[in-house]
Short mmCIF file of C-alpha atoms in Angstrom, two decimals:
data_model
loop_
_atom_site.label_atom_id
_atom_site.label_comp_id
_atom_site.label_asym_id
_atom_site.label_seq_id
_atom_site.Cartn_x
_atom_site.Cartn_y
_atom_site.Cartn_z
CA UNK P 1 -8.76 -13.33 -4.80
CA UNK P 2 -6.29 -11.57 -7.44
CA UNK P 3 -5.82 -7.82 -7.07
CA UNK P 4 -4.79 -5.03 -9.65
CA UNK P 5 -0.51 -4.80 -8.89
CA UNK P 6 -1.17 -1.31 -8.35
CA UNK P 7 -4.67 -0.97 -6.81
CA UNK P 8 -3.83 2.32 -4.93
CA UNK P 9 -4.63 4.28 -7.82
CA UNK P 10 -7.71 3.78 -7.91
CA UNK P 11 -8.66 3.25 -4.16
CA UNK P 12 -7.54 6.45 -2.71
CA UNK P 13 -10.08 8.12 -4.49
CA UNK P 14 -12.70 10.91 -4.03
CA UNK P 15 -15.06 9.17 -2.02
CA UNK P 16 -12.43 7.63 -0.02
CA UNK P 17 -11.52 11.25 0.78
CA UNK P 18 -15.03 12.42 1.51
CA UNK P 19 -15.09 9.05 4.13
CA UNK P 20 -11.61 10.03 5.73
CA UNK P 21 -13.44 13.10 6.38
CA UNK P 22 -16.09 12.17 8.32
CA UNK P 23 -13.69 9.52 10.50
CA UNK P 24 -10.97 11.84 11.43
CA UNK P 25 -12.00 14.37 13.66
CA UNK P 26 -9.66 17.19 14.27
CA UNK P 27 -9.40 16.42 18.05
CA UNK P 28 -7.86 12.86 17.36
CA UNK P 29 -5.52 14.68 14.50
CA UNK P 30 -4.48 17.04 17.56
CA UNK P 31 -3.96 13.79 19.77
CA UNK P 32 -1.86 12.31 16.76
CA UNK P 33 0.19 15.10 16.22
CA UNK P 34 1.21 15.49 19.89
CA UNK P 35 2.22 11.77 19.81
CA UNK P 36 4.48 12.02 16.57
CA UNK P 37 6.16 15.06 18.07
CA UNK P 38 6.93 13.46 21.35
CA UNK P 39 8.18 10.39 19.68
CA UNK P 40 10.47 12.61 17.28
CA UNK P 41 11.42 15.37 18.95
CA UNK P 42 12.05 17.68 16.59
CA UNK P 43 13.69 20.84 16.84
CA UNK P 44 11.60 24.29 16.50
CA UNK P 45 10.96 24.96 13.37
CA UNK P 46 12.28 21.66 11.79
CA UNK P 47 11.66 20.61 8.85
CA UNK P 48 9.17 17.34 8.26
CA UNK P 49 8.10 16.01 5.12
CA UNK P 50 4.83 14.03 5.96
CA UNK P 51 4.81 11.38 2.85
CA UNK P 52 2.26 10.07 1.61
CA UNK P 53 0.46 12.81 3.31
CA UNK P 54 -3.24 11.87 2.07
CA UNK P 55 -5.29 14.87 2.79
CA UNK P 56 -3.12 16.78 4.68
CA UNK P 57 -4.46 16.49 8.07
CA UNK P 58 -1.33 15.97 10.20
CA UNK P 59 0.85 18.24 7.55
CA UNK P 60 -1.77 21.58 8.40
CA UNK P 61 -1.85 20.02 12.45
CA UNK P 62 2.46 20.79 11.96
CA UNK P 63 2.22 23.57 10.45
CA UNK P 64 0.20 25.69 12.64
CA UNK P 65 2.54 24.33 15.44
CA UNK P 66 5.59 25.94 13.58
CA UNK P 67 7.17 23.46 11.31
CA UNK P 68 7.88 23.37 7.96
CA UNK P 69 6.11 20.71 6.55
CA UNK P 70 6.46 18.94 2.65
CA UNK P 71 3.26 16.40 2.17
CA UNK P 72 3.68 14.35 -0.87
CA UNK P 73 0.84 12.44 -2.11
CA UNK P 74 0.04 10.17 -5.14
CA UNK P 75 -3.09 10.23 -4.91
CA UNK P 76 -4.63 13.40 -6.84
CA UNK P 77 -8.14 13.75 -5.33
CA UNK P 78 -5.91 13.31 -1.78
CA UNK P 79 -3.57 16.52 -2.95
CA UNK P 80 -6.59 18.66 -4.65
CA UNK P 81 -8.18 17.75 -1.00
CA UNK P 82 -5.25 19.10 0.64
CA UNK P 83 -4.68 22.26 -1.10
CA UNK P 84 -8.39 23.28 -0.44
CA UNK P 85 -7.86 22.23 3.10
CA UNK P 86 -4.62 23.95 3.99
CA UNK P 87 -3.31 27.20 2.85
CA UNK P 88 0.29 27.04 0.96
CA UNK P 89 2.69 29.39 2.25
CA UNK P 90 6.31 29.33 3.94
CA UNK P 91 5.70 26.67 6.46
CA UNK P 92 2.92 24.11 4.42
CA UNK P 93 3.57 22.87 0.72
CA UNK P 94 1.84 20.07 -0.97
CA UNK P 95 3.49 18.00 -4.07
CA UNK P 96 2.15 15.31 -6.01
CA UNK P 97 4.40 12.18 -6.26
CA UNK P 98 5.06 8.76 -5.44
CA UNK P 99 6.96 8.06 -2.11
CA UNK P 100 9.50 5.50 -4.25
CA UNK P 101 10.80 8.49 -6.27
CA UNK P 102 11.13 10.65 -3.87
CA UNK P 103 14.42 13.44 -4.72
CA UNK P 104 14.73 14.76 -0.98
CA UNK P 105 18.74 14.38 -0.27
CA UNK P 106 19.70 15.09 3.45
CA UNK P 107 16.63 17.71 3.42
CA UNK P 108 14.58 17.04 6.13
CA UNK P 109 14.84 16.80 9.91
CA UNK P 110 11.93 14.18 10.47
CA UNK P 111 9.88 11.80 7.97
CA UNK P 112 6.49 10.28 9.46
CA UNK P 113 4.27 7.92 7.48
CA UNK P 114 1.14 7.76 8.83
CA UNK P 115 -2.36 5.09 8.90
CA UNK P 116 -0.94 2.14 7.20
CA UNK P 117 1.13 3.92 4.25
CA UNK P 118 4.03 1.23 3.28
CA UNK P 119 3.93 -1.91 2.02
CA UNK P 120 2.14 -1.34 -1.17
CA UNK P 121 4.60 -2.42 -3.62
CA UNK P 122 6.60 -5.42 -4.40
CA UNK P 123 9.84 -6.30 -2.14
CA UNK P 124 12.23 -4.33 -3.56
CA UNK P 125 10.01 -1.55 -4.41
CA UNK P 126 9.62 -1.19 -0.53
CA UNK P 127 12.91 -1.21 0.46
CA UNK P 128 13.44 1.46 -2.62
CA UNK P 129 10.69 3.43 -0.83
CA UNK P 130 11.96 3.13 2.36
CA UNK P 131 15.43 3.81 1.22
CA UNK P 132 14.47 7.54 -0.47
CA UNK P 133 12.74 8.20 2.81
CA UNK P 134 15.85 7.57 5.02
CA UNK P 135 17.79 9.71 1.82
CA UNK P 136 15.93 12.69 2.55
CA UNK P 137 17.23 12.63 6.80
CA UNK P 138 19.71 15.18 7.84
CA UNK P 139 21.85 12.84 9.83
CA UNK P 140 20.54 13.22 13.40
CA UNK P 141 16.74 12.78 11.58
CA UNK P 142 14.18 10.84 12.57
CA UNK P 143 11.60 8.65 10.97
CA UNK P 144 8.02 7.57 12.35
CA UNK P 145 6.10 4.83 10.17
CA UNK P 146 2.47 3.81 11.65
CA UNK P 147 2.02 0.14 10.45
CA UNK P 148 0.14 -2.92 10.85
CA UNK P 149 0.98 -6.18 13.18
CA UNK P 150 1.04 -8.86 11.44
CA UNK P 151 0.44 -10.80 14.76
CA UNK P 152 -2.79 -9.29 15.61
CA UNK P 153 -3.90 -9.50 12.16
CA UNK P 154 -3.11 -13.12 11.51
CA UNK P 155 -6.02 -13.51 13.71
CA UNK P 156 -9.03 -11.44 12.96
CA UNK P 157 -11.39 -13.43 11.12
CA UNK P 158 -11.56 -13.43 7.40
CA UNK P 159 -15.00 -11.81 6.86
CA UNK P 160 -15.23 -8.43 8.85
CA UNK P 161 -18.36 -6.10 8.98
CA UNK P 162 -17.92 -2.49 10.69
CA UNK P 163 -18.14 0.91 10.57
CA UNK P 164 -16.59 3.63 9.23
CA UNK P 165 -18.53 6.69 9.97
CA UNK P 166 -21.91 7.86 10.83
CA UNK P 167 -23.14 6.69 7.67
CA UNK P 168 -20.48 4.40 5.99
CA UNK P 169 -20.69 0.45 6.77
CA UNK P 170 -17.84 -2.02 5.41
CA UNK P 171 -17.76 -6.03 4.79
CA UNK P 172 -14.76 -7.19 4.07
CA UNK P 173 -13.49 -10.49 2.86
CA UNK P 174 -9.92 -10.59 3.71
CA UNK P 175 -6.97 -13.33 3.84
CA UNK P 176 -3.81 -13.38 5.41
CA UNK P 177 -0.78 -15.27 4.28
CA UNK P 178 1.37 -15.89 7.53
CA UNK P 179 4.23 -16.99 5.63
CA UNK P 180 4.80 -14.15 3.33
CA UNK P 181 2.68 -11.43 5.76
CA UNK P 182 0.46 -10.30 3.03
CA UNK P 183 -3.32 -8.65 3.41
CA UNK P 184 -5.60 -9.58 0.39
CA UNK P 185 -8.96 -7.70 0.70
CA UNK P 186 -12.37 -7.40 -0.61
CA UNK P 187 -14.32 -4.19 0.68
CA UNK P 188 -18.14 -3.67 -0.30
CA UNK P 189 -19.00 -0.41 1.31
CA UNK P 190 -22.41 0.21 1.82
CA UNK P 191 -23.80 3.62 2.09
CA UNK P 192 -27.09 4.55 4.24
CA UNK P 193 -29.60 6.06 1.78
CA UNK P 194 -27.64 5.31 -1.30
CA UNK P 195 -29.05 2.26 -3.55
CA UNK P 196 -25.52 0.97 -4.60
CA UNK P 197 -22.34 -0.34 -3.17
CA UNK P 198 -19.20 0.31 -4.23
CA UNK P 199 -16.33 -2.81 -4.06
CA UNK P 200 -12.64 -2.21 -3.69
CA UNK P 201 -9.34 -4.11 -3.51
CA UNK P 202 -6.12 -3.66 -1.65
CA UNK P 203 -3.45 -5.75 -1.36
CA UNK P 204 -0.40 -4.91 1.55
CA UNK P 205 2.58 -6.57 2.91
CA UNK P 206 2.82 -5.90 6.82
CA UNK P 207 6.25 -6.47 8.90
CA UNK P 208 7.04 -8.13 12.35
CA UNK P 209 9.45 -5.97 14.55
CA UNK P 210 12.53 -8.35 13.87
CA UNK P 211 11.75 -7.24 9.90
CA UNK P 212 11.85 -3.48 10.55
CA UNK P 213 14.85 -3.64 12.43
CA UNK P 214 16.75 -5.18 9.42
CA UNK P 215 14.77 -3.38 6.87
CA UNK P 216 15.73 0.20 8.72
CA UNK P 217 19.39 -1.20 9.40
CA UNK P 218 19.54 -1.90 5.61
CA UNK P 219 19.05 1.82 4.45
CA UNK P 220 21.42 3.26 6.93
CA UNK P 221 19.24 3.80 9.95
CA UNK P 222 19.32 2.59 13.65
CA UNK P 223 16.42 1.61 15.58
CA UNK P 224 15.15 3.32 18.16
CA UNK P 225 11.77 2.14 20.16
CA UNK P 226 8.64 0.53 18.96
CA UNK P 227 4.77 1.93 20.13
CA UNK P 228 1.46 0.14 19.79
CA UNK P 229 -0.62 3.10 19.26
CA UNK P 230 -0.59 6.48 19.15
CA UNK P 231 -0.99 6.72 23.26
CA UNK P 232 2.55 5.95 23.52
CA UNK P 233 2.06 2.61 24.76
CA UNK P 234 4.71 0.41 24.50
CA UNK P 235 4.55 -2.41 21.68
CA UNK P 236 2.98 -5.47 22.51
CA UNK P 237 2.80 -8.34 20.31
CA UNK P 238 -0.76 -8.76 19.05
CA UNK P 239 -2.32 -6.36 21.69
CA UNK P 240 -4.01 -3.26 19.19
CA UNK P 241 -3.40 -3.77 15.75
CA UNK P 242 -0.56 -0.98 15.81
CA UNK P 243 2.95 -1.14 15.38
CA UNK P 244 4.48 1.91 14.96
CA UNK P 245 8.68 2.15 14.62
CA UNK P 246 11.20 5.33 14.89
CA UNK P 247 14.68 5.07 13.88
CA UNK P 248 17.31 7.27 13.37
CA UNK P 249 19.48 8.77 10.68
CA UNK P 250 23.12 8.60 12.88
CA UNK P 251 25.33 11.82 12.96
CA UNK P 252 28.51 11.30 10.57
CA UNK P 253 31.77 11.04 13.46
CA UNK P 254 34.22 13.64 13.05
CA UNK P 255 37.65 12.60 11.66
CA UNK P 256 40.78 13.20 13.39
CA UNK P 257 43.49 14.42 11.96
CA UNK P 258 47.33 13.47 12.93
CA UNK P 259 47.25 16.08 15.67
CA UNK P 260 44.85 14.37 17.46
CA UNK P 261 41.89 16.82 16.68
CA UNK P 262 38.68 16.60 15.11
CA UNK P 263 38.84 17.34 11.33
CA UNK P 264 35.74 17.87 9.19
CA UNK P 265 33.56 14.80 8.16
#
């Protein structure tokens, strides 16, 4: 099973948008929301850039709460989605870009990546994701990044068949490679009353806990707890599917000076 090195171009596109639409109800984005808060803790008014921010769901859910919220996106049907969705203005802006440019320096109060966003790239180009995303922290910031485990999902079975919305059915023809961690997948998804099905490809690299403590350690940030869903649940090996991490940008120490007093960092 071979896969395009950069099949997210093409998968988040407008029918993927029109299917996120029909999953996501705003009830479990208001459910979401109050989970990332209580995991971050942000201050009033903080500022949270929500990257890759696909249609803007949890970036509006902030808003209206008070925050200032940045949600980048590659994907342009995601953005044009987002924009029609959510009104610009002083608290809600939407930018197209990819998360492993990202020019935030010491910007933000809180980062959250959300539903399986990481771990499209090559090695390094991960860690260069991850580092611009721990860039853009205040020190003191916090960052939330809703993943995979790679336990649970070593076991599913390597044909699937589910569903995705009232309508939207999916077989998928996936294989896992335990020593490197890596999804392959095949998705026909079969829509009720249309004559036609349409076949994708994604390819991701998932993380045990042991790897995202080193991984956050190596851009500068310390580990704080682990969840296994968005409940607040503690993390469990193999027990949902979820593994979602926080860490922390630490606050610079203040220097002291020969007197014996703090000086400036």
């Amino acid at each position: 099973m071979r896969h395009p090195r950069e099949w997210f171009r093409r998968y988040f596109d407008a029918a993927y948008v029109a299917a996120l639409r029909e999953e996501k109800p705003p009830r479990q984005t208001r459910a979401e929301v109050d989970f990332v808060l209580w995991a971050l803790r942000p201050a009033k008014g903080a500022r949270i850039l929500d990257a890759p921010c696909g249609y803007g769901r949890h970036a509006r859910e902030l808003a209206r709460r008070g925050f200032h919220v940045v949600g980048v996106d590659l994907s342009r049907p995601m953005i044009a989605e987002a924009r029609r969705r959510g009104r610009e203005g002083p608290l809600l802006r939407f930018r197209r870009g990819d998360i492993r440019l990202i020019a935030f320096r010491e910007e933000v109060d809180a980062v959250v990546n959300l539903y399986t966003s990481f771990g499209y790239f090559s090695p390094s180009q991960n860690r260069a994701a991850l580092r611009r995303m721990a860039r853009a922290l205040r020190p003191g910031g916090r960052i939330l990044i809703d993943h995979r485990d790679p336990i649970y999902d070593s076991a599913l079975p390597g044909r699937l068949w589910y569903r995705t919305g009232p309508k939207r059915f999916v077989l998928e023809d996936r294989r896992f490679d335990r020593r490197r961690k890596i999804v392959e997948s095949t998705q026909l998804i079969v829509t009720s009353g249309r004559r036609w099905v349409v076949q994708k490809h994604l390819r991701l690299q998932e993380f045990s806990l042991p790897e995202w403590r080193r991984m956050l350690r190596g851009v500068g940030l310390r580990f704080l707890r682990a969840y296994g869903d968005y409940d607040g649940r503690p993390y469990r090996p193999a027990s949902t599917g979820r593994l979602i991490v926080v860490g922390e940008r630490p606050r610079r120490r203040a220097r002291v000076g020969l007197t014996g007093r703090a000086g400036r960092a």
